[in-house]
XYZ file of C-alpha atoms in Angstrom:
505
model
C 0.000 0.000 0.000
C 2.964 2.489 1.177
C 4.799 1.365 -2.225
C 1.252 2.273 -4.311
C 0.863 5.470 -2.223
C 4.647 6.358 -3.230
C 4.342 5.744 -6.880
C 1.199 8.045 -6.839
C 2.816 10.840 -5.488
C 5.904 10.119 -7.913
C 3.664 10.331 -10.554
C 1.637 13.493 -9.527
C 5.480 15.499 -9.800
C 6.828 14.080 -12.932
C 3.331 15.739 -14.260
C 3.577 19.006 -12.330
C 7.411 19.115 -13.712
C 6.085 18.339 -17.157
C 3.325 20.673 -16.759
C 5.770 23.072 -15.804
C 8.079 23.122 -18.449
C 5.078 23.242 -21.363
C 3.863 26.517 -19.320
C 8.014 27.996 -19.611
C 7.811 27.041 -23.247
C 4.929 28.292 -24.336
C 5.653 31.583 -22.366
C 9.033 31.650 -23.823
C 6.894 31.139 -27.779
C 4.569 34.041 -26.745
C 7.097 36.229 -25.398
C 9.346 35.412 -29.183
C 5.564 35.682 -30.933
C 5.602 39.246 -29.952
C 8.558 40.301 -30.747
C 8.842 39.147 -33.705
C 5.500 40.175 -34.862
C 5.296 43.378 -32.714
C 2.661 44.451 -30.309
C -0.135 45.489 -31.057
C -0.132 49.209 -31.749
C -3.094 50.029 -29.548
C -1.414 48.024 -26.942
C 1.551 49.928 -27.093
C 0.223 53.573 -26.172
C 0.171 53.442 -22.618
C -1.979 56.448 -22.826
C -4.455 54.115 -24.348
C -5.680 56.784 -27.215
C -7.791 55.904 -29.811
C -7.167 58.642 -32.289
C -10.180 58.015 -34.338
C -12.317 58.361 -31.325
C -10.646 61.310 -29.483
C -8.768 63.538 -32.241
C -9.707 64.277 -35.867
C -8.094 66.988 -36.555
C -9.190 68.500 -40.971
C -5.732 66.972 -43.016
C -4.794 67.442 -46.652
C -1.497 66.254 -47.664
C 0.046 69.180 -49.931
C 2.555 67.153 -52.069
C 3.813 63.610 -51.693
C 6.536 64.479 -54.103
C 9.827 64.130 -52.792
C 13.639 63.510 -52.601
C 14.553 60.189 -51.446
C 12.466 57.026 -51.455
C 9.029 57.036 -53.141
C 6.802 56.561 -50.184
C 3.761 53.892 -50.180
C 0.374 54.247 -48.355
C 0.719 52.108 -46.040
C 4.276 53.864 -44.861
C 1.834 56.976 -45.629
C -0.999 56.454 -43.133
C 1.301 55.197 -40.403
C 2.785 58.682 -40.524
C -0.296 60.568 -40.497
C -1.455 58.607 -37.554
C 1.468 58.865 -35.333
C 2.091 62.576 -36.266
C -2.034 62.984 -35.410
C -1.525 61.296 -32.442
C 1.833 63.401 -31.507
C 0.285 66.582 -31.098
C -2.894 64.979 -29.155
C -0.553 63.395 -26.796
C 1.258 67.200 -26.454
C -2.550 68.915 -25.874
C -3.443 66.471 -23.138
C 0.381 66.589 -21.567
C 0.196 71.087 -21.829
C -3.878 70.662 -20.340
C -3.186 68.531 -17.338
C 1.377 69.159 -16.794
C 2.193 65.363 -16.939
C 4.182 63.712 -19.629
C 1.611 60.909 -20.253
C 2.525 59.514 -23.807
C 5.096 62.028 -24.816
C 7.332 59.159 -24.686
C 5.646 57.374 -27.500
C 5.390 60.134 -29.501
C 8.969 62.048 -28.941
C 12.836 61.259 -29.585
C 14.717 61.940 -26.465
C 16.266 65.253 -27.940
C 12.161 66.357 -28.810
C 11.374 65.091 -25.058
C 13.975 68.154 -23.595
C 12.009 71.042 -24.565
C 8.531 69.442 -23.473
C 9.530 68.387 -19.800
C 11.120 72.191 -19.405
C 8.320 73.490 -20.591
C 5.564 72.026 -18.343
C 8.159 72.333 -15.179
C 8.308 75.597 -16.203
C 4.421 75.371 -16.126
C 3.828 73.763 -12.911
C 6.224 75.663 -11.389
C 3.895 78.891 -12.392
C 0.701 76.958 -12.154
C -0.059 77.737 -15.658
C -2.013 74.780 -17.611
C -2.745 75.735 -21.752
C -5.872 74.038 -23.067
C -4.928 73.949 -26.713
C -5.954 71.776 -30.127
C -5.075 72.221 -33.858
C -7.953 72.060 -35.980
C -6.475 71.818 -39.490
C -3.309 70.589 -41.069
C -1.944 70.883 -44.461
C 1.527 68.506 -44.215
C 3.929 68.065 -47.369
C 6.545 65.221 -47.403
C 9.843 66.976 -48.233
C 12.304 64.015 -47.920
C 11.710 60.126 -47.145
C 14.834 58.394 -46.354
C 15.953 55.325 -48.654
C 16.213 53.116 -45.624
C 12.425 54.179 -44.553
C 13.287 55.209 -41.115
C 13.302 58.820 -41.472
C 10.807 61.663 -42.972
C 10.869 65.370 -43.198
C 7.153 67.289 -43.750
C 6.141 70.470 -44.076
C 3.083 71.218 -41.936
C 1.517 74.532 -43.595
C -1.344 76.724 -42.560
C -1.912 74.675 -38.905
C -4.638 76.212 -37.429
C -4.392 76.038 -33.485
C -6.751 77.467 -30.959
C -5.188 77.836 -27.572
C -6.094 78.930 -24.100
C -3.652 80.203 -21.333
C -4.449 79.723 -17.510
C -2.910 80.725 -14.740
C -4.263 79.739 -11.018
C -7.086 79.213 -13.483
C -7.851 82.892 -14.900
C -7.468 82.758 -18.412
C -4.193 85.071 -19.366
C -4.234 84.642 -23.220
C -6.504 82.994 -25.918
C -6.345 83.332 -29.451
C -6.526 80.829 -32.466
C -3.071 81.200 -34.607
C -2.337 79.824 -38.059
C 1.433 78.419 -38.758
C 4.012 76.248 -40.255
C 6.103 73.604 -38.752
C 8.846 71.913 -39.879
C 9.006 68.237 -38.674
C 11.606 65.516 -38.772
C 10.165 62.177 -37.767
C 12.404 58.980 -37.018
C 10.803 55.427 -37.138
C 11.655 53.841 -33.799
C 10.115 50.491 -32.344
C 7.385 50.564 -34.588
C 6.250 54.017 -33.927
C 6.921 57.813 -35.807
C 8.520 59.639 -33.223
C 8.818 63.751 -33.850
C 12.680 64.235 -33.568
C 12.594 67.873 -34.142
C 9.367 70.206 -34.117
C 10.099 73.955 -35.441
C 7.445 76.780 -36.077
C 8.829 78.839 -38.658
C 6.058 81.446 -38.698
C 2.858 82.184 -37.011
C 0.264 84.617 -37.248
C -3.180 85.644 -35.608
C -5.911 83.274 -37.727
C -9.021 85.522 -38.784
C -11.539 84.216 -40.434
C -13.348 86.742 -43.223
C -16.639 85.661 -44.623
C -18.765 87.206 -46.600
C -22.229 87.650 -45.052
C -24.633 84.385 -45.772
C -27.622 85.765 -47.853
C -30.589 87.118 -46.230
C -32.875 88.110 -48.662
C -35.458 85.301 -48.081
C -39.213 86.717 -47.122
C -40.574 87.084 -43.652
C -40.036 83.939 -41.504
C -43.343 82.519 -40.219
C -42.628 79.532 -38.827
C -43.225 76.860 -35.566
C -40.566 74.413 -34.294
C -42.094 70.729 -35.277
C -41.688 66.907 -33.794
C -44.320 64.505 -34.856
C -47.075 64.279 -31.918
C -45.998 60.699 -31.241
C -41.963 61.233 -31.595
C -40.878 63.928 -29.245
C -37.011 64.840 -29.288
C -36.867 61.238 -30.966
C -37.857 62.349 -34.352
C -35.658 60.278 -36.406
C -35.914 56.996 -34.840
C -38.043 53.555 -34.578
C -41.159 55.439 -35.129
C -39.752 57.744 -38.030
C -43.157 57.897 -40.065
C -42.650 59.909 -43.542
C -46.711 59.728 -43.985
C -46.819 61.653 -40.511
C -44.627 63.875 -41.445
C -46.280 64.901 -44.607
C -49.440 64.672 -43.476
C -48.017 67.410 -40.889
C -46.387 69.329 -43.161
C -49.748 70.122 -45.100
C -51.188 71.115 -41.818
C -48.394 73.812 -41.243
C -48.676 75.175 -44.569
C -52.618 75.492 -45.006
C -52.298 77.354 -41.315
C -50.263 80.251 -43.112
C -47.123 79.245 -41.652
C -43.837 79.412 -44.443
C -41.031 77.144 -42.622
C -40.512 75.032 -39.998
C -37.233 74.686 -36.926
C -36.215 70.755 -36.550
C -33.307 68.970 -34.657
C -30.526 67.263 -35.181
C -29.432 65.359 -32.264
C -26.023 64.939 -31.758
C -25.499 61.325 -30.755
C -28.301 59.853 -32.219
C -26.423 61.036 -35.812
C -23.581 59.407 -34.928
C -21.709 62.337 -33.145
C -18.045 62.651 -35.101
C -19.214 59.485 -37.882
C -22.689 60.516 -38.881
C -25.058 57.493 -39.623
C -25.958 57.529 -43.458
C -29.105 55.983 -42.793
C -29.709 59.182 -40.415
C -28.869 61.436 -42.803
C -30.948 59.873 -45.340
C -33.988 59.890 -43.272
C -33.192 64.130 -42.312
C -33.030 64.236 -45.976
C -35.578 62.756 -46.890
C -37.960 65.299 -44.623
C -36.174 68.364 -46.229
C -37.916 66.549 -49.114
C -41.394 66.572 -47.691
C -40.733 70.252 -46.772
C -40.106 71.189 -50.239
C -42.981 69.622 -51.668
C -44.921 71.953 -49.225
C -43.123 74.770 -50.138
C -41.548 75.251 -46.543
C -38.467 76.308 -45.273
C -36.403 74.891 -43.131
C -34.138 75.955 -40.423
C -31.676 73.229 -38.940
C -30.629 73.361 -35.485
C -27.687 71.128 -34.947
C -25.842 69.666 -32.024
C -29.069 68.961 -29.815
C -28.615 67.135 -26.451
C -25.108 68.030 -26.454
C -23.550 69.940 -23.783
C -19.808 69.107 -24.011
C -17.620 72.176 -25.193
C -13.923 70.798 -24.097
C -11.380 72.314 -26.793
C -9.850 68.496 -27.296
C -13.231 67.556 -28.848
C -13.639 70.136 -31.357
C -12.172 68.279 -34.085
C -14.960 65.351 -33.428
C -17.562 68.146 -33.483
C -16.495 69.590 -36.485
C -16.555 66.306 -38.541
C -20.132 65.913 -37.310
C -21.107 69.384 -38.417
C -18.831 69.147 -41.657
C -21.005 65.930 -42.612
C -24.169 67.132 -41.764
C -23.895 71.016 -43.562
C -21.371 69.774 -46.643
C -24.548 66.848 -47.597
C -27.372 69.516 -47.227
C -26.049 72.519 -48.315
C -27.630 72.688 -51.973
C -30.794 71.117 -50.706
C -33.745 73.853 -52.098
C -35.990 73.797 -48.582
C -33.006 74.689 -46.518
C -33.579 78.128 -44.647
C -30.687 78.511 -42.291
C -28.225 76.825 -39.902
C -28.738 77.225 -36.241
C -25.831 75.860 -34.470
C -26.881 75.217 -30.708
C -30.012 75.245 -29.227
C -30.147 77.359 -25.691
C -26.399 77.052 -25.575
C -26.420 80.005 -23.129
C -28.002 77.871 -20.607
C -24.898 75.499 -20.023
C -22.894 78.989 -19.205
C -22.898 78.002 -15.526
C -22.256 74.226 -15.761
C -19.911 74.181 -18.895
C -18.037 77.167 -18.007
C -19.199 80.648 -20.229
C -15.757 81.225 -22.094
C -15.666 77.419 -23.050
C -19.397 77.745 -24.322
C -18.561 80.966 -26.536
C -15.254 79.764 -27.784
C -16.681 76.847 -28.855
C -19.918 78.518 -30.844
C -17.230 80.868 -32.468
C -15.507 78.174 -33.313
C -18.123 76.421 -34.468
C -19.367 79.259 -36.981
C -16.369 79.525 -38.783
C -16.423 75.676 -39.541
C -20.313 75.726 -41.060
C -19.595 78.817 -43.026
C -16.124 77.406 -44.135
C -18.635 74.419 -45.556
C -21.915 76.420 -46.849
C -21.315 80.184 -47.272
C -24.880 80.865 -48.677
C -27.023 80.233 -46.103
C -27.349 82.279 -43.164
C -26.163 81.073 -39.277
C -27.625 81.652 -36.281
C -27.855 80.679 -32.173
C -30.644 80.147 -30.853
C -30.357 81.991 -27.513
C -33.101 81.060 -24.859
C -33.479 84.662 -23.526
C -33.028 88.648 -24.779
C -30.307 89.303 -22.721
C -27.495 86.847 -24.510
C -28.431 88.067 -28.224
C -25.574 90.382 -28.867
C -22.719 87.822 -27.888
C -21.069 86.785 -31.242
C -23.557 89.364 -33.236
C -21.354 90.176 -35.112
C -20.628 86.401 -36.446
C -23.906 85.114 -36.827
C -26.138 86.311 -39.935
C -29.765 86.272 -38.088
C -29.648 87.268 -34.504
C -32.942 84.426 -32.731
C -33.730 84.661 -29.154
C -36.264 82.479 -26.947
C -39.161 84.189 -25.012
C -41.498 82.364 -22.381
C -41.541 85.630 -19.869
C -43.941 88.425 -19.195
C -45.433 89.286 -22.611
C -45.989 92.910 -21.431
C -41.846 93.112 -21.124
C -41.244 91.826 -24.573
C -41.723 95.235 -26.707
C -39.078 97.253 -24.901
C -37.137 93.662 -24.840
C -37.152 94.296 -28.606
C -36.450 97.517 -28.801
C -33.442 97.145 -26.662
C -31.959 94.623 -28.951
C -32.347 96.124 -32.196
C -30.640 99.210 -30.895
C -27.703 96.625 -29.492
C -28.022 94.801 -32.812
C -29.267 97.305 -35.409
C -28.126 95.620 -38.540
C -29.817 91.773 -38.594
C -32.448 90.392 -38.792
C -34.567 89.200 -35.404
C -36.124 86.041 -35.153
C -38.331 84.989 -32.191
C -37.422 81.452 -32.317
C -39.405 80.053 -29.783
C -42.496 80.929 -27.522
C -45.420 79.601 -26.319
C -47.639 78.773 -23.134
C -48.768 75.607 -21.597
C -52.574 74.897 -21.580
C -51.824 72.522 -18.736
C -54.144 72.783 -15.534
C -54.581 69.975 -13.908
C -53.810 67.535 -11.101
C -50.206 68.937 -11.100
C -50.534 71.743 -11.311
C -54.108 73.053 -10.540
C -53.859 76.917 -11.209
C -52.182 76.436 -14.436
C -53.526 78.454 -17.884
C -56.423 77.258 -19.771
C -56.893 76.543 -23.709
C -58.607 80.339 -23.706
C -55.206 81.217 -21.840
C -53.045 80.387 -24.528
C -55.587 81.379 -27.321
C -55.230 84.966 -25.313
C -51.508 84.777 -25.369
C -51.003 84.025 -28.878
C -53.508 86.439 -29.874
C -51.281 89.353 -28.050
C -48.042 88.204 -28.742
C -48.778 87.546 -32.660
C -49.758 91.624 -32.096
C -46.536 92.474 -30.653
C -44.792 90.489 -33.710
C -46.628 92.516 -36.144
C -46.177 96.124 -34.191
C -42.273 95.220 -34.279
C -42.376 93.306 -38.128
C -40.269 90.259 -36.154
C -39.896 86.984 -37.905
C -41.032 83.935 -35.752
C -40.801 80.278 -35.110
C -43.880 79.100 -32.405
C -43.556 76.376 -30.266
C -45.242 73.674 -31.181
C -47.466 72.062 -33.413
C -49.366 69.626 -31.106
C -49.892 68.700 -27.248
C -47.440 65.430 -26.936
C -48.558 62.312 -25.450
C -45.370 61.782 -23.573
C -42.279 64.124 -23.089
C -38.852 62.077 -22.664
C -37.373 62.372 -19.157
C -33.926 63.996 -20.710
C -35.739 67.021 -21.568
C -37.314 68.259 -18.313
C -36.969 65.048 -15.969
C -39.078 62.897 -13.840
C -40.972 66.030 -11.865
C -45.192 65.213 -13.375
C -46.008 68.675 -12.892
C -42.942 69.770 -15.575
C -43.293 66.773 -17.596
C -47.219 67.170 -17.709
C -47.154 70.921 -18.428
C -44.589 70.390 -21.091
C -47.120 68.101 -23.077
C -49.379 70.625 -23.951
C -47.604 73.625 -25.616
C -49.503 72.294 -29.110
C -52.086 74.174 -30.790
C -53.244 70.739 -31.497
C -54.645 68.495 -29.098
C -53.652 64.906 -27.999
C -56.456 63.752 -29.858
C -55.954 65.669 -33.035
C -58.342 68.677 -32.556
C -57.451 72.116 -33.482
C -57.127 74.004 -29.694
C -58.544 77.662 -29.518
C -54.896 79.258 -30.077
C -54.826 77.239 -33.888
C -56.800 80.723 -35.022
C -53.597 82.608 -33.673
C -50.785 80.429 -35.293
C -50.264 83.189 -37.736
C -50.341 86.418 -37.683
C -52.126 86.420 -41.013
């Protein structure tokens, strides 16, 4: 029994040993896999960036032409990426004073001037938000042995932001040239040297967008059943034209929609989303309306190193609709003003400024314009935007010297009340609410305070809704319940009192 027991355990460590060995091996094959294949790229960036996700930055390459070795595309695009992903890694190490990445991305030599200057930086607790939002390289030399490139990077336009003890010191958007020498080293483009040989201030010049179309009379649509969802499973085209005949045999000329920001696709806009947006500029048409789009809805982040995503989402959007016949205008952001005090105010602006330059670098015929939620924020960027829209849901007897205020502040566009509008809601919520002759009485005097000052307007809306997402005004019944009847047509399809006062006509 003793001599079975001992040949047991005999056999249970021969089998460990082997075991053993076969794990050292195959760790050993792995370990020579790797190396010989090399790591996975992604892998490799400790800062774990996904450059197609985080950083797309406009890029035109000027000339491939070159002394040297002809260069292929696959040599090409591993450049471009590692270049693109260079000066991301340099935004996020100036934003936050660390040197996460720069090693990836930067010779040793290159590495010296960026650790002095964010000692230099932390030693003056000064941080510099910063992104480039165009690029237009040009390979000047590609070695023969392939490990070593010069480019030309003309016309780089960079927007930048200086803090210190976070009060902004400078900010200003500056177009340059660099010169860049790039050496291939364990797999990756590293920036060897990095020298601006020029820079100046980067001011945009456009032409004002057209404004000769006819008085806007117009009311901000969703379908009844689709609420701030207007493009997705219940997307009905026969509801929307059916709608669209409504709005036009009212005496109303054009109509506000949304584009939501993530639903599109955010920086990769869905075709299929497009299509459908199309597809209801279509309807419009056919009705004779206008349209006015207002983009980037449910979207409230304005961080500089996410500009380039936004502007590939805008870029899609305007460059595809630009030529369509029912487009009226471009509205960039909807009530941007009211994520001053979460988003920061100077980060909100930039970011609109911003913003309009990219839509009217796309589509310089139409005209642009924010769509404010109050009087008081109209003249910031008046001078940028072509038609100057404001919300109103305050004291009607304040709105005429409201008015007149503005178009002494803004005395050269036109004014579009955008939205306005008053709940019919009085119930169980909220008991001492306003009454379908309430908001027939309230359209009737503020469609006479839109003819005394010859505004153009945009109602809101259409119809009562039978249910009002929670993103829009939460889970509070009395908001949500007063929210669902702003229509001038009821839940169950029946023109309301105000429908006599949806014109002013």
């Amino acid at each position: 029994m003793r001599g079975i027991n001992r040949n047991i355990v005999r056999s249970v460590l021969v089998l460990s040993y082997i075991a053993l060995i076969i794990f050292i091996l195959f760790g050993i094959s792995s370990v020579y896999s790797y190396l010989n294949t090399g790591a996975d790229r992604s892998s490799m960036l400790r800062t774990e960036i996904k450059k197609i996700d985080q950083y797309l930055p406009q890029l035109e390459w000027a000339s491939l032409k070159n002394e040297g070795r002809v260069m292929d595309d696959q040599t090409l695009y591993a450049i471009q990426n590692d270049y693109l992903d260079a000066w991301y890694v340099k935004h996020v190490a100036f934003k936050t004073n660390t040197l996460t990445g720069i090693n990836d991305y930067y010779t040793k030599t290159a590495r010296k001037n960026i650790i002095e200057f964010i000692e230099q930086n932390n030693d003056k607790n000064i941080s510099v938000v910063s992104t480039t939002l165009r690029h237009h390289p040009s390979l000047d030399f590609f070695s023969e042995d392939g490990k070593l490139a010069v480019i030309t990077d003309k016309d780089v336009v960079e927007y930048k932001r200086i803090y210190q003890d976070e009060t902004i010191l400078l900010e200003n958007t500056e177009k340059s040239t660099y010169k860049i020498i790039l050496l291939l080293e364990d797999g990756l483009w590293r920036i060897r040297h990095m020298i601006k040989e020029e820079s100046v201030d980067n001011k945009n010049k456009f032409e004002p967008a057209s404004n000769n179309f006819k008085a806007i009379k117009g009311i901000n649509y969703y379908p009844q059943d689709s609420p701030w969802d207007m493009f997705g499973d219940k997307y009905d085209t026969s509801i929307i034209e059916k709608d669209f005949k409504i709005i036009k045999n009212s005496g109303l000329n054009s109509i506000r929609i949304f584009v939501p920001y993530e639903d599109f696709g955010k920086a990769h806009v869905k075709p299929e989303k497009l299509t459908k947006l199309k597809k209801i500029l279509d309807l419009a048409e056919s009705e004779n309306l206008k349209v006015v789009l207002t983009l980037f809805d449910f979207f409230g982040d304005y961080s500089v190193l996410n500009w380039t995503l936004n502007q590939h989402h805008a870029s899609a959007i305007v460059s595809s609709l630009k030529d369509h016949k029912a487009l009226l205008g471009w509205d960039i952001k909807n009530e941007p003003n009211l994520d001053f005090e979460s988003r920061g105010k100077t980060n909100v602006i930039a970011w609109l400024d911003n913003m309009i330059d990219l839509v009217k670098s796309v589509d310089s015929i139409h005209p642009v314009t924010i769509g404010w939620s109050n009087t008081q924020s109209t003249s910031i960027l008046k001078d940028k935007v072509d038609i100057v829209s404001f919300h109103y849901y305050e004291d009607l007897d304040k709105l005429d010297t409201a008015i007149k205020t503005m178009k002494t502040e803004i005395p050269n566009k036109p004014l579009v009340l955008q939205e306005f509008g008053i709940s019919s809601y009085n119930g169980l919520w909220k008991p001492f609410g306003s009454s379908d002759e309430d908001q027939a009485n309230y359209h009737k005097k503020i469609q006479e305070i839109i003819a005394l000052n010859n505004l153009h307007f945009m109602s809101w809306t259409l119809y009562d809704f039978n249910d009002i997402p929670t993103d829009v005004v939460g889970r509070l019944p009395w908001r949500k319940k007063a929210q669902e009847h702003y229509g001038f047509i009821n839940k169950n399809g029946e023109n309301k009192p105000a429908f006599k006062y949806i014109s002013k006509e």
